[in-house]
Amino acid sequence: MASALRAAILGHVRVPVVVANGSKLLAPLWTHRTTAVRSMSSHDDHLEKNQVIDRILDIVKSFPKVDPSKVTPEVHFQKDLGLDSLDNVEIIMAIEEEFKLEIPDKEADKIDSCALAIEYVYNHPMAS
Amino acid sequence: MAFALRVKVPPNSATLEEARHRTFDFFRAACRSIPSIMDIYNLYDVVNPSQLRSTIAAEIRKNAHITNPKVIDMLLFKGMEELSNITEHAKQRHHIIGQYVVGNQGLVQDVATKDENLSSFLKNFYKTNYF
């Protein structure tokens, strides 16, 4: 009786496990873990995007040589605001101070517009 | 003597581009030491970090017209010397305030009518000790 039931069930229920190699079996589990909310992690108080935008725009607007009415989230520091490369570095340093970051030189050189700065800070895990 | 032994001069910049890059590196280093400078000299009630940053940028911009890499290297060396003197507390508070906070505006600004007839010698005398 029991063996007949077992055979009937096993005939219908198939477990679709394909073991091509060992790591594939673990992979879905692992990606699930990393995307899940890590409630006790110190990195979890991540900044909201519009919060980042507001704070960066405030920094740029408070820069003495900048006309505040020209500042938008897409503005390019040198082409649109008429700043030079030293002013550019100065703004990056102000952003570092505001968000308590240290941006490596190579990446700091690439940031030349508000949009890039916002993207960098928003994607930085330690920004606060 | 101990100071003289510790100084290490980097090799000259080969190109203007390299000297330019070093200038930015120096500017970043100076900016990153601003919080500790504010701490050492207790500058919180007279200045804020962004003003100091602008002052450093203005000092660098004074020499923006120079295109000889060797001269830029020399100026950078002097700048680093100044920065390390400041961060080692080799100066006093009034040096920092006189040079970088009050800066070139001077202690006495000639806005009043009585200042109009002042001789330029006296104006320069009031203006600053630091050139």
Short mmCIF file of N, CA, C and O in Angstrom, two decimals, chain A residues 9-54:
data_model
loop_
_atom_site.label_atom_id
_atom_site.label_comp_id
_atom_site.label_asym_id
_atom_site.label_seq_id
_atom_site.Cartn_x
_atom_site.Cartn_y
_atom_site.Cartn_z
N ILE A 9 3.33 8.82 -6.24
CA ILE A 9 3.74 10.21 -6.00
C ILE A 9 5.02 10.53 -6.74
O ILE A 9 5.13 11.56 -7.44
N LEU A 10 5.96 9.65 -6.65
CA LEU A 10 7.25 9.91 -7.31
C LEU A 10 7.10 9.98 -8.82
O LEU A 10 7.85 10.68 -9.50
N GLY A 11 6.07 9.25 -9.31
CA GLY A 11 5.82 9.32 -10.74
C GLY A 11 5.38 10.70 -11.20
O GLY A 11 5.65 11.11 -12.32
N HIS A 12 4.69 11.42 -10.30
CA HIS A 12 4.17 12.75 -10.68
C HIS A 12 5.10 13.88 -10.27
O HIS A 12 5.23 14.85 -10.98
N VAL A 13 5.66 13.71 -9.09
CA VAL A 13 6.49 14.82 -8.59
C VAL A 13 7.92 14.63 -9.05
O VAL A 13 8.55 13.63 -8.72
N ARG A 14 8.40 15.58 -9.75
CA ARG A 14 9.79 15.51 -10.20
C ARG A 14 10.52 16.71 -9.61
O ARG A 14 10.03 17.83 -9.68
N VAL A 15 11.65 16.43 -9.07
CA VAL A 15 12.46 17.55 -8.55
C VAL A 15 13.46 17.95 -9.62
O VAL A 15 14.34 17.16 -9.97
N PRO A 16 13.29 19.13 -10.16
CA PRO A 16 14.14 19.51 -11.30
C PRO A 16 15.53 20.01 -10.88
O PRO A 16 15.84 21.18 -10.98
N VAL A 17 16.32 19.09 -10.39
CA VAL A 17 17.68 19.47 -10.02
C VAL A 17 18.63 18.96 -11.08
O VAL A 17 18.68 17.78 -11.34
N VAL A 18 19.34 19.90 -11.67
CA VAL A 18 20.35 19.52 -12.66
C VAL A 18 21.70 19.83 -12.05
O VAL A 18 22.04 20.99 -11.81
N VAL A 19 22.45 18.81 -11.76
CA VAL A 19 23.76 19.04 -11.18
C VAL A 19 24.81 18.95 -12.28
O VAL A 19 25.34 17.89 -12.57
N ALA A 20 25.05 20.11 -12.90
CA ALA A 20 26.09 20.16 -13.92
C ALA A 20 27.44 20.23 -13.23
O ALA A 20 28.34 19.46 -13.52
N ASN A 21 27.56 21.17 -12.32
CA ASN A 21 28.71 21.17 -11.42
C ASN A 21 28.25 21.63 -10.04
O ASN A 21 27.14 22.14 -9.88
N GLY A 22 29.07 21.45 -9.06
CA GLY A 22 28.67 21.70 -7.69
C GLY A 22 28.29 23.14 -7.42
O GLY A 22 27.36 23.41 -6.65
N SER A 23 28.95 24.08 -8.08
CA SER A 23 28.73 25.49 -7.74
C SER A 23 27.37 25.98 -8.20
O SER A 23 26.80 26.88 -7.60
N LYS A 24 26.84 25.39 -9.27
CA LYS A 24 25.56 25.86 -9.78
C LYS A 24 24.44 25.64 -8.77
O LYS A 24 23.51 26.42 -8.68
N LEU A 25 24.60 24.60 -8.01
CA LEU A 25 23.58 24.28 -7.02
C LEU A 25 23.54 25.37 -5.95
O LEU A 25 22.47 25.72 -5.44
N LEU A 26 24.69 25.89 -5.62
CA LEU A 26 24.77 26.88 -4.55
C LEU A 26 24.47 28.30 -5.03
O LEU A 26 24.06 29.13 -4.24
N ALA A 27 24.67 28.52 -6.33
CA ALA A 27 24.63 29.90 -6.81
C ALA A 27 23.33 30.64 -6.49
O ALA A 27 23.41 31.76 -5.98
N PRO A 28 22.13 30.04 -6.74
CA PRO A 28 20.92 30.81 -6.46
C PRO A 28 20.79 31.18 -4.99
O PRO A 28 20.41 32.30 -4.66
N LEU A 29 21.18 30.29 -4.13
CA LEU A 29 21.13 30.56 -2.69
C LEU A 29 21.98 31.78 -2.36
O LEU A 29 21.58 32.66 -1.61
N TRP A 30 23.16 31.78 -2.93
CA TRP A 30 24.13 32.80 -2.57
C TRP A 30 23.68 34.20 -3.03
O TRP A 30 23.72 35.16 -2.28
N THR A 31 23.20 34.30 -4.28
CA THR A 31 22.76 35.60 -4.77
C THR A 31 21.57 36.08 -3.95
O THR A 31 21.43 37.28 -3.70
N HIS A 32 20.75 35.17 -3.53
CA HIS A 32 19.60 35.57 -2.72
C HIS A 32 20.07 36.21 -1.42
O HIS A 32 19.55 37.23 -0.99
N ARG A 33 21.08 35.62 -0.80
CA ARG A 33 21.61 36.15 0.45
C ARG A 33 22.11 37.58 0.31
O ARG A 33 21.85 38.43 1.15
N THR A 34 22.90 37.82 -0.75
CA THR A 34 23.55 39.13 -0.84
C THR A 34 22.58 40.25 -1.16
O THR A 34 22.80 41.39 -0.78
N THR A 35 21.49 39.93 -1.86
CA THR A 35 20.55 41.00 -2.18
C THR A 35 19.59 41.26 -1.03
O THR A 35 18.96 42.30 -0.98
N ALA A 36 19.50 40.32 -0.11
CA ALA A 36 18.56 40.49 0.99
C ALA A 36 19.01 41.62 1.90
O ALA A 36 20.17 42.00 1.93
N VAL A 37 18.09 42.19 2.64
CA VAL A 37 18.41 43.28 3.56
C VAL A 37 19.21 42.72 4.73
O VAL A 37 18.82 41.74 5.36
N ARG A 38 20.35 43.34 4.97
CA ARG A 38 21.19 42.91 6.09
C ARG A 38 20.94 43.87 7.24
O ARG A 38 21.56 44.90 7.35
N SER A 39 20.01 43.48 8.08
CA SER A 39 19.49 44.47 9.02
C SER A 39 20.50 44.92 10.06
O SER A 39 20.40 46.02 10.58
N MET A 40 21.49 44.08 10.40
CA MET A 40 22.43 44.49 11.43
C MET A 40 23.68 45.12 10.83
O MET A 40 24.59 45.50 11.55
N SER A 41 23.72 45.27 9.50
CA SER A 41 24.93 45.81 8.88
C SER A 41 25.01 47.31 9.09
O SER A 41 24.02 48.02 9.04
N SER A 42 26.25 47.80 9.27
CA SER A 42 26.42 49.25 9.46
C SER A 42 26.30 49.99 8.14
O SER A 42 26.19 51.20 8.10
N HIS A 43 26.35 49.27 7.02
CA HIS A 43 26.29 49.93 5.71
C HIS A 43 24.86 50.11 5.24
O HIS A 43 24.64 50.52 4.12
N ASP A 44 23.94 49.79 6.09
CA ASP A 44 22.57 49.71 5.60
C ASP A 44 21.82 51.02 5.59
O ASP A 44 20.83 51.16 4.90
N ASP A 45 22.34 52.02 6.33
CA ASP A 45 21.64 53.30 6.33
C ASP A 45 22.01 54.07 5.07
O ASP A 45 22.62 55.13 5.12
N HIS A 46 21.64 53.50 3.93
CA HIS A 46 22.10 54.08 2.68
C HIS A 46 21.30 55.32 2.35
O HIS A 46 20.14 55.45 2.70
N LEU A 47 21.97 56.24 1.63
CA LEU A 47 21.36 57.53 1.34
C LEU A 47 20.31 57.39 0.24
O LEU A 47 20.46 56.60 -0.68
N GLU A 48 19.27 58.20 0.37
CA GLU A 48 18.28 58.29 -0.68
C GLU A 48 18.86 59.08 -1.84
O GLU A 48 19.67 59.98 -1.64
N LYS A 49 18.39 58.74 -3.05
CA LYS A 49 18.95 59.42 -4.22
C LYS A 49 18.68 60.92 -4.20
O LYS A 49 19.57 61.73 -4.46
N ASN A 50 17.44 61.32 -3.86
CA ASN A 50 17.15 62.76 -3.91
C ASN A 50 17.84 63.52 -2.79
O ASN A 50 18.16 64.70 -2.93
N GLN A 51 18.14 62.81 -1.70
CA GLN A 51 18.92 63.42 -0.63
C GLN A 51 20.33 63.75 -1.12
O GLN A 51 20.85 64.84 -0.88
N VAL A 52 20.92 62.76 -1.84
CA VAL A 52 22.26 62.97 -2.40
C VAL A 52 22.24 64.15 -3.37
O VAL A 52 23.11 65.03 -3.33
N ILE A 53 21.22 64.18 -4.24
CA ILE A 53 21.13 65.25 -5.23
C ILE A 53 21.05 66.61 -4.54
O ILE A 53 21.78 67.54 -4.87
N ASP A 54 20.18 66.71 -3.52
CA ASP A 54 20.02 67.99 -2.83
C ASP A 54 21.33 68.45 -2.20
O ASP A 54 21.71 69.62 -2.32
#
